[in-house]
Amino acid sequence: QMDSWNRHNPIATFVRNRRKLLKLSQAELSDYTGLGLRFIRDLEQGKPNLMTHKVNELLMFFGHELVPMDIKR
């Protein structure tokens, strides 16, 4: 359901900002990474429960990966 999406989550924001910095469209990013356009759109819109390995594939394109972090309280 749409109300649980958060387009401002850190991964969505990171990917969207990096893609724009490289002046790539979502379709171009999809072509470069081999990941589906729908997946990239959903990730940038903050869809919950995306497959971790696919998120990591996308982050690796930008030279990053998912890592555990302490929760800052």
Coordinates of N, CA and C in Angstrom, one line a residue:
Q1 N 0.8 -1.2 0.0 CA 0.0 0.0 0.0 C 0.9 1.2 0.0
M2 N 0.4 2.2 -0.7 CA 1.2 3.4 -0.9 C 1.6 4.2 0.3
D3 N 0.8 4.2 1.4 CA 1.0 5.0 2.5 C 2.3 4.6 3.3
S4 N 2.8 3.3 3.1 CA 3.9 2.9 3.8 C 5.2 3.2 3.0
W5 N 5.1 3.7 1.8 CA 6.3 4.1 1.0 C 6.9 5.4 1.6
N6 N 8.2 5.5 1.5 CA 8.9 6.7 1.9 C 10.0 7.1 1.0
R7 N 9.6 8.0 0.1 CA 10.6 8.4 -1.0 C 11.8 9.2 -0.4
H8 N 11.7 9.5 0.9 CA 12.8 10.2 1.6 C 13.7 9.3 2.4
N9 N 13.5 8.0 2.3 CA 14.4 7.1 3.0 C 15.8 7.2 2.4
P10 N 16.8 6.9 3.2 CA 18.2 7.2 2.8 C 18.6 6.5 1.5
I11 N 18.2 5.3 1.3 CA 18.6 4.6 0.0 C 17.9 5.2 -1.2
A12 N 16.6 5.5 -1.1 CA 15.9 6.1 -2.2 C 16.5 7.5 -2.5
T13 N 16.8 8.3 -1.5 CA 17.4 9.6 -1.7 C 18.8 9.5 -2.3
F14 N 19.6 8.6 -1.8 CA 20.9 8.4 -2.3 C 20.9 8.0 -3.8
V15 N 20.1 7.0 -4.1 CA 20.1 6.6 -5.5 C 19.6 7.7 -6.4
R16 N 18.5 8.3 -6.0 CA 17.9 9.4 -6.8 C 18.9 10.5 -7.1
N17 N 19.6 10.9 -6.0 CA 20.6 12.0 -6.1 C 21.8 11.6 -6.9
R18 N 22.3 10.4 -6.8 CA 23.5 10.0 -7.5 C 23.1 9.9 -9.0
R19 N 21.9 9.3 -9.3 CA 21.5 9.2 -10.7 C 21.4 10.6 -11.3
K20 N 20.8 11.5 -10.6 CA 20.7 12.9 -11.2 C 22.1 13.6 -11.3
L21 N 23.0 13.3 -10.4 CA 24.3 13.8 -10.5 C 25.0 13.4 -11.7
L22 N 24.8 12.1 -12.1 CA 25.4 11.5 -13.3 C 24.5 11.9 -14.6
K23 N 23.5 12.7 -14.4 CA 22.6 13.1 -15.5 C 22.0 11.9 -16.2
L24 N 21.6 10.9 -15.5 CA 21.0 9.7 -16.1 C 19.5 9.7 -15.8
S25 N 18.8 9.2 -16.8 CA 17.3 9.0 -16.6 C 17.2 7.6 -15.8
Q26 N 16.0 7.4 -15.3 CA 15.8 6.1 -14.7 C 16.0 5.0 -15.7
A27 N 15.5 5.2 -17.0 CA 15.7 4.2 -18.0 C 17.1 3.9 -18.3
E28 N 18.0 5.0 -18.4 CA 19.4 4.8 -18.6 C 20.1 4.0 -17.5
L29 N 19.7 4.4 -16.3 CA 20.2 3.6 -15.1 C 19.9 2.2 -15.2
S30 N 18.6 1.9 -15.6 CA 18.2 0.5 -15.8 C 19.0 -0.2 -16.8
D31 N 19.3 0.5 -18.0 CA 20.1 -0.1 -19.0 C 21.5 -0.4 -18.5
Y32 N 22.1 0.6 -17.8 CA 23.5 0.4 -17.4 C 23.7 -0.7 -16.3
T33 N 22.7 -0.8 -15.5 CA 22.8 -1.8 -14.4 C 22.2 -3.2 -14.7
G34 N 21.4 -3.2 -15.7 CA 20.7 -4.5 -16.0 C 19.5 -4.7 -15.1
L35 N 19.2 -3.8 -14.2 CA 18.0 -3.9 -13.3 C 16.8 -3.3 -14.0
G36 N 15.6 -3.8 -13.7 CA 14.4 -3.4 -14.3 C 14.1 -2.0 -14.0
L37 N 13.5 -1.3 -14.9 CA 13.0 0.1 -14.8 C 12.0 0.2 -13.6
R38 N 11.1 -0.8 -13.5 CA 10.1 -0.8 -12.5 C 10.8 -0.8 -11.1
F39 N 11.8 -1.7 -11.0 CA 12.6 -1.8 -9.7 C 13.2 -0.5 -9.3
I40 N 13.8 0.2 -10.3 CA 14.5 1.5 -10.0 C 13.4 2.5 -9.6
R41 N 12.3 2.6 -10.3 CA 11.3 3.5 -10.0 C 10.7 3.3 -8.6
D42 N 10.5 2.0 -8.3 CA 9.9 1.6 -7.0 C 10.9 2.0 -5.9
L43 N 12.2 1.7 -6.1 CA 13.2 2.0 -5.1 C 13.3 3.5 -4.8
E44 N 13.3 4.3 -5.9 CA 13.4 5.8 -5.8 C 12.1 6.3 -5.1
Q45 N 11.0 5.6 -5.2 CA 9.8 6.1 -4.6 C 9.7 5.5 -3.1
G46 N 10.6 4.8 -2.7 CA 10.7 4.3 -1.3 C 9.8 3.1 -1.0
K47 N 9.6 2.2 -2.1 CA 8.8 1.0 -1.8 C 9.5 0.2 -0.8
P48 N 8.8 -0.3 0.2 CA 9.4 -1.2 1.2 C 9.5 -2.6 0.7
N49 N 10.4 -3.4 1.3 CA 10.5 -4.8 1.0 C 11.1 -5.1 -0.4
L50 N 12.0 -4.3 -0.9 CA 12.6 -4.6 -2.1 C 13.7 -5.7 -1.8
M51 N 14.1 -6.5 -2.8 CA 15.0 -7.6 -2.6 C 16.4 -6.9 -2.3
T52 N 17.0 -7.3 -1.2 CA 18.3 -6.8 -0.8 C 19.4 -6.9 -1.8
H53 N 19.5 -8.1 -2.5 CA 20.5 -8.3 -3.4 C 20.4 -7.4 -4.6
K54 N 19.2 -7.0 -5.0 CA 18.9 -6.1 -6.1 C 19.3 -4.7 -5.7
V55 N 19.0 -4.3 -4.5 CA 19.4 -3.0 -4.0 C 20.9 -2.9 -4.0
N56 N 21.6 -3.9 -3.5 CA 23.0 -3.9 -3.5 C 23.6 -3.8 -4.9
E57 N 23.0 -4.5 -5.9 CA 23.5 -4.4 -7.3 C 23.4 -3.0 -7.7
L58 N 22.3 -2.3 -7.4 CA 22.2 -0.9 -7.8 C 23.2 0.0 -7.1
L59 N 23.4 -0.2 -5.8 CA 24.3 0.6 -5.0 C 25.7 0.4 -5.5
M60 N 26.1 -0.9 -5.9 CA 27.4 -1.2 -6.4 C 27.7 -0.4 -7.6
F61 N 26.7 0.0 -8.4 CA 26.9 0.8 -9.6 C 27.6 2.1 -9.2
F62 N 27.2 2.6 -8.0 CA 27.7 3.9 -7.5 C 28.9 3.7 -6.6
G63 N 29.4 2.5 -6.5 CA 30.5 2.2 -5.6 C 30.2 2.1 -4.2
H64 N 29.0 1.7 -3.8 CA 28.5 1.6 -2.4 C 27.8 0.2 -2.2
E65 N 27.6 -0.1 -1.0 CA 26.8 -1.3 -0.7 C 26.1 -1.1 0.6
L66 N 25.1 -1.9 0.9 CA 24.3 -1.9 2.1 C 25.2 -2.4 3.2
V67 N 25.2 -1.7 4.4 CA 26.0 -2.1 5.5 C 25.2 -1.9 6.8
P68 N 25.4 -2.7 7.8 CA 24.7 -2.5 9.1 C 25.3 -1.2 9.7
M69 N 24.4 -0.4 10.3 CA 24.9 0.8 11.0 C 24.2 0.8 12.4
D70 N 24.9 1.4 13.3 CA 24.2 1.7 14.6 C 23.1 2.7 14.4
I71 N 22.0 2.4 15.1 CA 20.8 3.4 15.0 C 21.2 4.6 15.9
K72 N 21.1 5.7 15.3 CA 21.4 7.0 16.1 C 20.1 7.4 16.8
R73 N 20.1 7.5 18.1 CA 18.9 7.8 18.8 C 19.1 9.1 19.4

